[in-house]
Amino acid sequence: MASLQDLPPEIVLMIGDFTKEPKTLSLLSHYFASIARPRVRREALVNAASKNDTKRFKSILSQCAKLDNLDGPLLRALVCIGNPVYVACALEISPPVYRNSALLGALLREAVCNGHTEVVKLLIDAGCDVAAVPKSNGHAALSLAVDRGHEAIVRTLLDAHGSNPIQDEWSAPAWPLVLNAALAGRLSILQLLLDRDVYPSVLRDGVASKTTGDIIPEIIRLFLAAGLDLNARSEVGVTPVHYALKSSNIPAFHALLNAGADLHVLDDEQATLLHYAALYTGSSFICRILLDAGLDVNAKDSSERPPIRWALLGDSDRSVVVDFLLDAGTELSHRSRAGDTLLHEACWLGNPAYADIFLSAGIDVDVRNNHG
């Protein structure tokens, strides 16, 4: 005879006075038992798999199959455990409704995230579309494998794709695969992708110009070996060297310099690399390299500002660079479009160190700007 103890407490509260009816109790108890049993059975199955208890696993699996309890959550749990034998058994006897492309794709991504190479191979053999991208987050299996650094799985997925060109939808929309590998510093995976000619157009058109500020010289050398255009421009006219300086990545700058990067390029605001070095690196050594390469210490950007004015805007003290640029021949009499001298600029910034440098250099303190 069914009793209130057979029901979840929240259900008892919901049905109230109806609990006095034996028939109602019996029906409700039977209903919740039908829900609980499959769940318990699934939990037992996963537990057997995690303990590598093959005999018990197969016994429970056959019961699940008879009762149609082999569902998506169960298959996902088995994939997470990572034993390809158990996954194969479950796939073999699961109902066709649970072997659809969407679920197989989800299982593949689960296996990739957990680093289970053999399960990945099994799911590919089962007909999983390796290039499928879920609508929910946009990450395909290969993108996840690159992100997590699973080199063997990257190789497996590339092999499954064959010689067909890999399209952008293989990765999250904003992060091409090559870029992911580069930013993460995964050299072996990056080499794999480059060897397979993944994203040749992205490389040609300037992946490095979006990444060299954040990656190590070894990656730059791999890009160059793959035929990267050293002077590829971004949408704002910035080249890899600009980005290296902007991120104060001195090793990247030297790698590009040694590879023959053009040091005379201008961005869309007509700023030279000396402007970038003065503002972002604070390094008189880098400035000296650029001056020795023939850059003009008084070159002006589209706002009529020479490199020394960019140096004044640095987020930390640039006194060494300011002093160096003055010694290198910066015109002390330079004035902005508003008529401001370098001393006006130093005072406006509230930086006494800069003011002292300009005063020591003999700047005219009586010059007025356009506002008097």
XYZ file of N, CA and C in Angstrom, residues 242 263-266 271-278:
39
model
N 54.130 47.862 -35.772
C 53.366 48.821 -34.974
C 52.785 48.143 -33.734
N 60.631 49.507 -41.661
C 60.566 50.417 -40.518
C 60.087 51.810 -40.904
N 59.817 52.009 -42.178
C 59.420 53.350 -42.636
C 57.921 53.458 -42.904
N 57.165 52.465 -42.476
C 55.719 52.485 -42.726
C 55.035 53.514 -41.834
N 53.935 54.059 -42.336
C 53.119 55.012 -41.580
C 51.736 54.409 -41.359
N 51.522 58.435 -38.499
C 52.485 58.272 -37.414
C 53.553 57.268 -37.820
N 54.787 57.562 -37.452
C 55.899 56.662 -37.745
C 56.089 55.675 -36.591
N 56.966 54.714 -36.811
C 57.287 53.784 -35.729
C 57.968 54.504 -34.565
N 58.631 55.614 -34.851
C 59.264 56.382 -33.777
C 58.203 56.994 -32.856
N 57.081 57.419 -33.440
C 55.967 57.892 -32.613
C 55.525 56.785 -31.651
N 55.362 55.575 -32.203
C 54.899 54.446 -31.394
C 55.912 54.089 -30.308
N 57.182 54.064 -30.669
C 58.216 53.719 -29.695
C 58.262 54.742 -28.567
N 58.129 56.016 -28.918
C 58.184 57.074 -27.908
C 57.018 56.982 -26.935
